Structure formats: structure tokens, C-alpha cells
Amino acid sequence: MGISYKELGLVNTREMFKKAMEGKYAIPAYNFNNLEQLQAIIQACVETRSPVILQVSKGARQYANATMLRYMAMGAVEYAKELGYEIPIALHLDHGDSFELCKACVDNGFSSVMIDGSHLPFEENIELTRKVVEYAHQFDVTVEGELGVLAGIEEDVQAEKSHYTNPDEVEEFVERTGVDSLAISIGTSHGAYKFKVKPGEPIPPLRFDILEEIERRLPGFPIVLHGASSVIPEYVELINKYGGNLEGAVGVPEDQLRKAATSAVCKINIDSDGRLAFTAKVREFLWNNPKEFDPRKYLKPAREELVKMYKHKNINVLGSAYKA
């Protein structure tokens, strides 16, 4: 046995999801890749009294180093206390692609893992997911599975076309795997280019009909939305203004996410918005201060903008503020 998440002061997602479903809000699941993003997430969630899931992709884990990551998570828990309010914090593996990776995360202090077998045939997805569940549950680590495929590119996740989740499969999948939550595909996608729309065209609405049918078949069961960044236009504009090239980047409208958060969707994943806000402010600073080379100078405004953006998400989109 390695390190238990309980030794790090973390929690799993079981109680978080129960409260979210009862309260009709969604837990923010924010991906992070560096210290400044992590600081911003914790500060924003403490200031809004929101529970939070810290998400780490396979690539981010490799980038940070597994040992460093464990101590960063422990530091995040202590930082929240230092800021004056002890919020529930989970550390979650986002899009685990193998049993071995999920096992390594369980053994290194993660309190929740996702095994993504959505690209596999149904029976193989069940087999892989069940294997991860059986291992993780020995250590009270919660597991997220996935049915349906999201289009787009984000880190190691790539799919040309999306495939909506088939409601006819969800009951059998949950029963046979024993997963604690289920990620579904209802029209969201990974990355900053979620929809191919021409200027002035409306963004296609999420398939709430599929979500409602899944809710009917899995009453009271936690549902997860991936690829749910809104690709906030002001950040896209800033990036393009200061040397970037993100023409045509669009995301999921926040009013649709707010609607989803009042349903069985109790975890909403947000990654691209954090990257966009951070990059926008770094570009703006360096453009306006071409002689500056101190990373603290250009990372500080990026971190401050992240705090502002995450607080907005908690209060106005997810409804998780003041629920910790």
C-alpha cells in the first residue's frame, strides 16, 4: 500500500456528490498544471466557500511529477486552512487511460480516479472499469466511468466525432461496474473549439433530452459533464490582440451549464477556460512590458485573473458557492 489520500487531508467525492444532488448545484472540477493555477483554484474556492475537485490529467501528472504532485495536494489543503476556511478538496485523475495509471494514482494519494474506456467496445469498457473499481474501492477511492465519446482534443484525449451516450446502456454499465459516477456525452467537447459555427450562428444546445432520460433510468446517480468550458470571449480576444491566433474558438454557453447543474449533473469539468484566462494575461503583460523577464511579474496578473474567473464560475454558473 502506498499513500492514502486521507493522510494528505483530502476527501473522496461521495459526500460531495450527495450534497450537490440534494442542493441542485455542481462541484467545480478544475484542471491544473502549475503552482499558480493551483493557488488560484484554492483561493477562489475558499473565498466563495466552495468544495472543489482538483483535476490532473495523465499529461499534467507527468509534467508535475507524481511525488511533487502529492505534496502540492497536501499543500493545497494546508493553504486553504491558512486562508481561513477548510473546504472539502478531492484530488482526481482526469481521463485515466489504463488500469496501471489508475492504480498508481490510488497508491499515490489520489482520492478519486476516472477510467475512460469510452473508446472501447461496451463489454471491454465494462471489464476495464470494473477492474479499476475493484482496486480503488479497497482504499475508499471513488471511481468515475464514461459512456459516449466527446469530440475535440485536450491533452491525450482525442476524438474526431462525438457519440452521444446511449441511455439504453447506462443501467447495465453502472450495475456491472460499480462506478460511483458516470461521465456522459450530450454535446460538450474537449478543447477551445467545441462547435463549428459561423459568426452570428447560434451554438447548438446541449442534448438535455438525453440527460433527462439518463436521469430517469439512474435516479439519484451522480452524472458528470466533461469538456464544459465556456471559452470566454474576452480571453480569446485578449489572446488574439496580443499575438495569438484562436479564430473561431467557441464553448458551452454558461446558461446551459447552469441548467445542467440543477439536474443530476453534480460535477462539471473546466480546463480550457483556465488555460485561456492564464494565457491571455501573460500575453497582455509581456506585450506591454517587453523588457520584463521576471516570471513572478507576468504570472501574478495571470493568477489574479484566474481567481476572478473561478469565483465567477462558482457563484454564477455552478452554484457551488457557500456550499462548503
CSV table of C-alpha atoms in Angstrom, one decimal:
chain,number,residue,atom,x,y,z
A,1,MET,CA,0.0,0.0,0.0
A,2,GLY,CA,1.2,3.5,-0.9
A,3,ILE,CA,0.0,6.8,0.5
A,4,SER,CA,-3.7,7.2,1.4
A,5,TYR,CA,-5.4,10.4,0.4
A,6,LYS,CA,-6.7,10.7,4.0
A,7,GLU,CA,-3.1,11.2,5.2
A,8,LEU,CA,-3.0,14.3,2.9
A,9,GLY,CA,-6.2,15.8,4.2
A,10,LEU,CA,-8.2,15.1,1.0
A,11,VAL,CA,-11.7,13.7,0.7
A,12,ASN,CA,-13.3,11.4,-1.9
A,13,THR,CA,-16.3,12.6,-4.0
A,14,ARG,CA,-19.0,10.5,-2.4
A,15,GLU,CA,-20.3,13.0,0.1
A,16,MET,CA,-19.6,16.0,-2.2
A,17,PHE,CA,-21.9,14.5,-4.9
A,18,LYS,CA,-24.6,13.6,-2.4
A,19,LYS,CA,-24.8,17.1,-1.1
A,20,ALA,CA,-24.6,18.6,-4.7
A,21,MET,CA,-27.5,16.5,-5.9
A,22,GLU,CA,-29.6,17.4,-2.9
A,23,GLY,CA,-28.8,21.1,-3.3
A,24,LYS,CA,-29.1,21.3,-7.1
A,25,TYR,CA,-25.6,22.5,-7.9
A,26,ALA,CA,-22.4,21.1,-9.4
A,27,ILE,CA,-19.0,20.7,-7.9
A,28,PRO,CA,-16.3,22.5,-9.8
A,29,ALA,CA,-13.7,20.2,-11.2
A,30,TYR,CA,-10.8,22.4,-12.2
A,31,ASN,CA,-7.7,21.1,-14.0
A,32,PHE,CA,-4.4,22.5,-13.0
A,33,ASN,CA,-0.9,22.2,-14.5
A,34,ASN,CA,1.2,24.5,-12.3
A,35,LEU,CA,1.6,26.2,-8.9
A,36,GLU,CA,-0.2,29.4,-9.9
A,37,GLN,CA,-3.3,27.6,-11.2
A,38,LEU,CA,-3.5,25.6,-8.0
A,39,GLN,CA,-3.1,28.7,-5.8
A,40,ALA,CA,-5.8,30.4,-7.8
A,41,ILE,CA,-8.2,27.5,-7.5
A,42,ILE,CA,-7.8,27.2,-3.8
A,43,GLN,CA,-8.1,30.9,-3.1
A,44,ALA,CA,-11.2,31.3,-5.3
A,45,CYS,CA,-12.9,28.3,-3.7
A,46,VAL,CA,-12.0,29.4,-0.1
A,47,GLU,CA,-13.3,32.9,-0.8
A,48,THR,CA,-16.5,31.6,-2.2
A,49,ARG,CA,-16.8,28.7,0.4
A,50,SER,CA,-17.0,26.1,-2.4
A,51,PRO,CA,-16.0,22.5,-2.3
A,52,VAL,CA,-13.6,21.6,-5.2
A,53,ILE,CA,-12.2,18.8,-7.2
A,54,LEU,CA,-8.6,19.3,-8.3
A,55,GLN,CA,-8.2,17.5,-11.6
A,56,VAL,CA,-4.9,16.2,-13.0
A,57,SER,CA,-4.7,14.7,-16.5
A,58,LYS,CA,-2.2,12.0,-17.4
A,59,GLY,CA,0.0,14.6,-19.1
A,60,ALA,CA,-0.2,17.1,-16.2
A,61,ARG,CA,0.9,14.3,-13.8
A,62,GLN,CA,3.9,13.5,-16.0
A,63,TYR,CA,4.7,17.2,-16.2
A,64,ALA,CA,4.5,17.8,-12.5
A,65,ASN,CA,6.0,14.5,-11.2
A,66,ALA,CA,3.9,12.2,-9.1
A,67,THR,CA,5.8,12.9,-5.9
A,68,MET,CA,5.7,16.7,-6.3
A,69,LEU,CA,2.0,16.5,-7.1
A,70,ARG,CA,1.2,14.6,-3.9
A,71,TYR,CA,2.9,17.3,-1.8
A,72,MET,CA,1.2,20.0,-3.9
A,73,ALA,CA,-2.1,18.5,-3.0
A,74,MET,CA,-1.2,18.4,0.7
A,75,GLY,CA,0.0,22.0,0.4
A,76,ALA,CA,-3.4,23.0,-1.1
A,77,VAL,CA,-5.2,21.6,1.9
A,78,GLU,CA,-3.0,23.5,4.3
A,79,TYR,CA,-3.2,26.6,2.2
A,80,ALA,CA,-7.0,26.6,2.4
A,81,LYS,CA,-6.7,26.4,6.2
A,82,GLU,CA,-4.3,29.3,6.2
A,83,LEU,CA,-6.7,31.3,4.1
A,84,GLY,CA,-9.2,30.8,6.9
A,85,TYR,CA,-11.7,28.2,5.8
A,86,GLU,CA,-11.4,24.4,5.5
A,87,ILE,CA,-13.1,23.4,2.3
A,88,PRO,CA,-13.6,19.8,1.1
A,89,ILE,CA,-10.8,19.1,-1.5
A,90,ALA,CA,-10.6,16.0,-3.7
A,91,LEU,CA,-7.7,15.1,-6.0
A,92,HIS,CA,-8.9,13.4,-9.1
A,93,LEU,CA,-7.3,11.7,-12.1
A,94,ASP,CA,-8.9,13.0,-15.3
A,95,HIS,CA,-9.2,10.6,-18.2
A,96,GLY,CA,-7.1,7.8,-16.9
A,97,ASP,CA,-6.4,5.5,-19.9
A,98,SER,CA,-5.2,2.3,-18.2
A,99,PHE,CA,-5.6,0.2,-15.1
A,100,GLU,CA,-1.9,0.7,-14.3
A,101,LEU,CA,-2.2,4.5,-14.3
A,102,CYS,CA,-5.3,4.5,-12.1
A,103,LYS,CA,-3.7,2.1,-9.7
A,104,ALA,CA,-0.6,4.3,-9.5
A,105,CYS,CA,-2.8,7.3,-8.7
A,106,VAL,CA,-4.7,5.4,-6.0
A,107,ASP,CA,-1.3,4.3,-4.5
A,108,ASN,CA,0.0,7.9,-4.6
A,109,GLY,CA,-2.8,9.8,-2.7
A,110,PHE,CA,-5.5,10.5,-5.2
A,111,SER,CA,-8.9,10.3,-3.7
A,112,SER,CA,-10.8,9.8,-7.0
A,113,VAL,CA,-9.9,8.4,-10.4
A,114,MET,CA,-11.5,8.3,-13.8
A,115,ILE,CA,-11.1,5.4,-16.1
A,116,ASP,CA,-12.0,6.3,-19.6
A,117,GLY,CA,-12.9,3.2,-21.6
A,118,SER,CA,-15.4,5.1,-23.7
A,119,HIS,CA,-13.5,4.4,-26.9
A,120,LEU,CA,-13.6,0.6,-26.3
A,121,PRO,CA,-16.5,-1.8,-27.2
A,122,PHE,CA,-19.1,-1.9,-24.5
A,123,GLU,CA,-18.1,-5.2,-22.9
A,124,GLU,CA,-14.4,-4.1,-22.8
A,125,ASN,CA,-15.3,-0.8,-21.2
A,126,ILE,CA,-17.2,-2.6,-18.5
A,127,GLU,CA,-14.4,-5.1,-17.9
A,128,LEU,CA,-11.7,-2.3,-17.6
A,129,THR,CA,-13.9,0.0,-15.5
A,130,ARG,CA,-14.9,-2.9,-13.1
A,131,LYS,CA,-11.2,-3.8,-12.6
A,132,VAL,CA,-10.4,-0.2,-11.6
A,133,VAL,CA,-13.4,0.0,-9.3
A,134,GLU,CA,-12.5,-3.3,-7.5
A,135,TYR,CA,-9.0,-2.0,-6.8
A,136,ALA,CA,-9.9,1.6,-5.9
A,137,HIS,CA,-12.8,0.7,-3.6
A,138,GLN,CA,-10.4,-1.3,-1.4
A,139,PHE,CA,-8.9,2.1,-0.4
A,140,ASP,CA,-12.2,4.1,-0.4
A,141,VAL,CA,-11.2,5.9,-3.6
A,142,THR,CA,-14.2,6.8,-5.8
A,143,VAL,CA,-14.3,6.0,-9.5
A,144,GLU,CA,-15.8,7.8,-12.5
A,145,GLY,CA,-16.5,5.9,-15.7
A,146,GLU,CA,-17.6,7.1,-19.1
A,147,LEU,CA,-20.1,6.2,-21.8
A,148,GLY,CA,-20.2,8.1,-25.0
A,149,VAL,CA,-17.3,9.8,-26.7
A,150,LEU,CA,-16.6,13.6,-26.7
A,151,ALA,CA,-15.1,15.1,-29.8
A,152,GLY,CA,-12.2,17.5,-29.7
A,153,ILE,CA,-8.6,17.5,-28.5
A,154,GLU,CA,-7.4,18.1,-24.9
A,155,GLU,CA,-4.1,16.6,-23.8
A,156,ASP,CA,-4.1,12.9,-24.6
A,157,VAL,CA,-7.8,12.8,-25.3
A,158,GLN,CA,-8.7,13.0,-29.0
A,159,ALA,CA,-11.7,12.1,-31.0
A,160,GLU,CA,-12.8,13.2,-34.5
A,161,LYS,CA,-16.5,12.8,-33.8
A,162,SER,CA,-18.7,12.7,-30.7
A,163,HIS,CA,-21.0,9.8,-30.0
A,164,TYR,CA,-23.9,10.6,-27.7
A,165,THR,CA,-24.3,8.4,-24.7
A,166,ASN,CA,-26.9,5.7,-25.3
A,167,PRO,CA,-29.4,5.8,-22.4
A,168,ASP,CA,-30.2,2.1,-23.1
A,169,GLU,CA,-26.7,1.2,-21.8
A,170,VAL,CA,-26.4,3.2,-18.6
A,171,GLU,CA,-28.2,1.0,-16.2
A,172,GLU,CA,-26.2,-2.2,-17.2
A,173,PHE,CA,-22.9,-0.2,-17.2
A,174,VAL,CA,-23.4,1.2,-13.7
A,175,GLU,CA,-24.7,-2.1,-12.2
A,176,ARG,CA,-21.9,-4.2,-13.7
A,177,THR,CA,-19.0,-1.9,-13.0
A,178,GLY,CA,-19.9,-0.4,-9.6
A,179,VAL,CA,-18.8,3.1,-10.6
A,180,ASP,CA,-19.5,6.0,-8.3
A,181,SER,CA,-20.3,8.5,-11.1
A,182,LEU,CA,-20.8,8.5,-14.8
A,183,ALA,CA,-19.5,10.9,-17.4
A,184,ILE,CA,-21.8,11.2,-20.4
A,185,SER,CA,-21.7,12.8,-23.8
A,186,ILE,CA,-24.6,15.2,-24.5
A,187,GLY,CA,-22.9,17.7,-26.9
A,188,THR,CA,-19.9,19.1,-24.9
A,189,SER,CA,-16.4,18.6,-26.3
A,190,HIS,CA,-12.8,19.0,-25.4
A,191,GLY,CA,-10.6,22.0,-26.2
A,192,ALA,CA,-11.3,25.6,-27.2
A,193,TYR,CA,-13.1,24.7,-30.5
A,194,LYS,CA,-16.2,23.0,-29.2
A,195,PHE,CA,-18.6,23.8,-32.0
A,196,LYS,CA,-18.1,24.6,-35.7
A,197,VAL,CA,-20.4,27.6,-36.1
A,198,LYS,CA,-20.2,30.5,-38.5
A,199,PRO,CA,-20.1,34.1,-37.0
A,200,GLY,CA,-23.6,35.0,-35.9
A,201,GLU,CA,-24.9,31.4,-35.8
A,202,PRO,CA,-26.3,30.1,-32.6
A,203,ILE,CA,-24.4,27.5,-30.7
A,204,PRO,CA,-26.2,24.1,-30.7
A,205,PRO,CA,-27.9,23.4,-27.4
A,206,LEU,CA,-26.8,20.5,-25.2
A,207,ARG,CA,-29.0,17.3,-25.5
A,208,PHE,CA,-31.0,17.8,-22.4
A,209,ASP,CA,-33.4,15.1,-23.6
A,210,ILE,CA,-30.6,12.5,-23.3
A,211,LEU,CA,-29.7,13.8,-19.9
A,212,GLU,CA,-33.3,13.6,-18.7
A,213,GLU,CA,-33.7,10.0,-20.0
A,214,ILE,CA,-30.5,9.0,-18.2
A,215,GLU,CA,-31.7,10.7,-15.0
A,216,ARG,CA,-35.0,8.7,-15.3
A,217,ARG,CA,-33.1,5.4,-15.7
A,218,LEU,CA,-30.5,6.2,-13.0
A,219,PRO,CA,-32.5,8.1,-10.3
A,220,GLY,CA,-30.2,9.8,-7.8
A,221,PHE,CA,-27.0,8.7,-9.5
A,222,PRO,CA,-24.2,11.3,-10.0
A,223,ILE,CA,-23.6,12.4,-13.6
A,224,VAL,CA,-20.5,14.3,-14.9
A,225,LEU,CA,-20.0,16.7,-17.8
A,226,HIS,CA,-16.6,16.8,-19.4
A,227,GLY,CA,-15.5,19.5,-21.9
A,228,ALA,CA,-17.6,22.2,-20.2
A,229,SER,CA,-15.5,25.3,-20.6
A,230,SER,CA,-17.4,28.3,-22.0
A,231,VAL,CA,-14.3,29.6,-23.9
A,232,ILE,CA,-14.9,33.1,-22.5
A,233,PRO,CA,-14.8,35.5,-25.5
A,234,GLU,CA,-12.9,38.2,-23.6
A,235,TYR,CA,-9.9,35.9,-23.1
A,236,VAL,CA,-10.0,34.7,-26.7
A,237,GLU,CA,-10.0,38.4,-27.8
A,238,LEU,CA,-7.1,39.3,-25.5
A,239,ILE,CA,-5.0,36.4,-26.8
A,240,ASN,CA,-5.6,37.3,-30.4
A,241,LYS,CA,-5.0,41.0,-29.6
A,242,TYR,CA,-1.6,40.3,-28.2
A,243,GLY,CA,-0.2,37.9,-30.8
A,244,GLY,CA,-2.3,34.8,-30.5
A,245,ASN,CA,-4.4,33.1,-33.2
A,246,LEU,CA,-7.5,31.5,-31.8
A,247,GLU,CA,-10.0,32.4,-34.5
A,248,GLY,CA,-13.3,30.5,-34.2
A,249,ALA,CA,-12.9,29.3,-30.7
A,250,VAL,CA,-16.3,28.8,-29.0
A,251,GLY,CA,-17.5,27.0,-25.9
A,252,VAL,CA,-20.6,25.9,-24.0
A,253,PRO,CA,-22.9,28.9,-23.0
A,254,GLU,CA,-22.9,29.4,-19.3
A,255,ASP,CA,-26.7,29.4,-19.1
A,256,GLN,CA,-26.7,25.8,-20.4
A,257,LEU,CA,-24.2,24.8,-17.8
A,258,ARG,CA,-26.3,26.4,-15.1
A,259,LYS,CA,-29.3,24.4,-16.2
A,260,ALA,CA,-27.2,21.2,-16.2
A,261,ALA,CA,-26.0,22.0,-12.7
A,262,THR,CA,-29.6,21.9,-11.4
A,263,SER,CA,-30.1,18.3,-12.7
A,264,ALA,CA,-28.3,15.1,-11.8
A,265,VAL,CA,-25.1,16.6,-13.1
A,266,CYS,CA,-23.1,17.2,-9.9
A,267,LYS,CA,-19.6,17.6,-11.4
A,268,ILE,CA,-18.6,19.9,-14.2
A,269,ASN,CA,-15.1,19.8,-15.7
A,270,ILE,CA,-13.4,23.1,-16.6
A,271,ASP,CA,-10.0,23.1,-18.1
A,272,SER,CA,-9.7,25.3,-21.3
A,273,ASP,CA,-11.2,28.4,-19.6
A,274,GLY,CA,-8.3,28.3,-17.0
A,275,ARG,CA,-5.7,27.9,-19.8
A,276,LEU,CA,-7.3,30.8,-21.8
A,277,ALA,CA,-7.5,33.2,-18.8
A,278,PHE,CA,-3.9,32.4,-17.8
A,279,THR,CA,-2.5,32.7,-21.3
A,280,ALA,CA,-4.5,35.9,-22.1
A,281,LYS,CA,-3.0,37.8,-19.1
A,282,VAL,CA,0.6,36.5,-19.6
A,283,ARG,CA,0.4,37.6,-23.3
A,284,GLU,CA,-1.0,41.0,-22.3
A,285,PHE,CA,1.7,41.7,-19.7
A,286,LEU,CA,4.6,40.6,-21.9
A,287,TRP,CA,3.3,42.6,-24.9
A,288,ASN,CA,3.0,45.7,-22.7
A,289,ASN,CA,6.3,45.1,-20.8
A,290,PRO,CA,8.7,43.8,-23.4
A,291,LYS,CA,11.8,44.3,-21.2
A,292,GLU,CA,10.4,42.3,-18.3
A,293,PHE,CA,11.7,38.8,-17.8
A,294,ASP,CA,10.8,38.1,-14.1
A,295,PRO,CA,8.3,35.2,-14.2
A,296,ARG,CA,6.7,36.5,-11.0
A,297,LYS,CA,5.8,39.7,-12.7
A,298,TYR,CA,3.8,38.1,-15.5
A,299,LEU,CA,2.5,35.1,-13.6
A,300,LYS,CA,0.9,37.3,-10.8
A,301,PRO,CA,-1.7,39.0,-13.0
A,302,ALA,CA,-2.5,35.7,-14.6
A,303,ARG,CA,-3.1,34.1,-11.2
A,304,GLU,CA,-5.2,37.1,-10.1
A,305,GLU,CA,-7.4,36.7,-13.3
A,306,LEU,CA,-7.8,33.0,-12.6
A,307,VAL,CA,-9.1,33.8,-9.1
A,308,LYS,CA,-11.7,36.2,-10.5
A,309,MET,CA,-12.8,33.7,-13.2
A,310,TYR,CA,-13.1,30.7,-10.9
A,311,LYS,CA,-15.1,32.8,-8.4
A,312,HIS,CA,-17.5,33.7,-11.2
A,313,LYS,CA,-17.9,30.1,-12.1
A,314,ASN,CA,-18.6,29.0,-8.6
A,315,ILE,CA,-21.2,31.8,-7.9
A,316,ASN,CA,-22.9,32.3,-11.3
A,317,VAL,CA,-22.5,29.0,-13.2
A,318,LEU,CA,-22.1,26.0,-11.0
A,319,GLY,CA,-24.0,27.3,-7.9
A,320,SER,CA,-21.4,25.7,-5.6
A,321,ALA,CA,-20.6,28.9,-3.7
A,322,TYR,CA,-21.3,28.9,0.0
A,323,LYS,CA,-22.0,25.1,-0.1
A,324,ALA,CA,-18.8,24.0,1.7
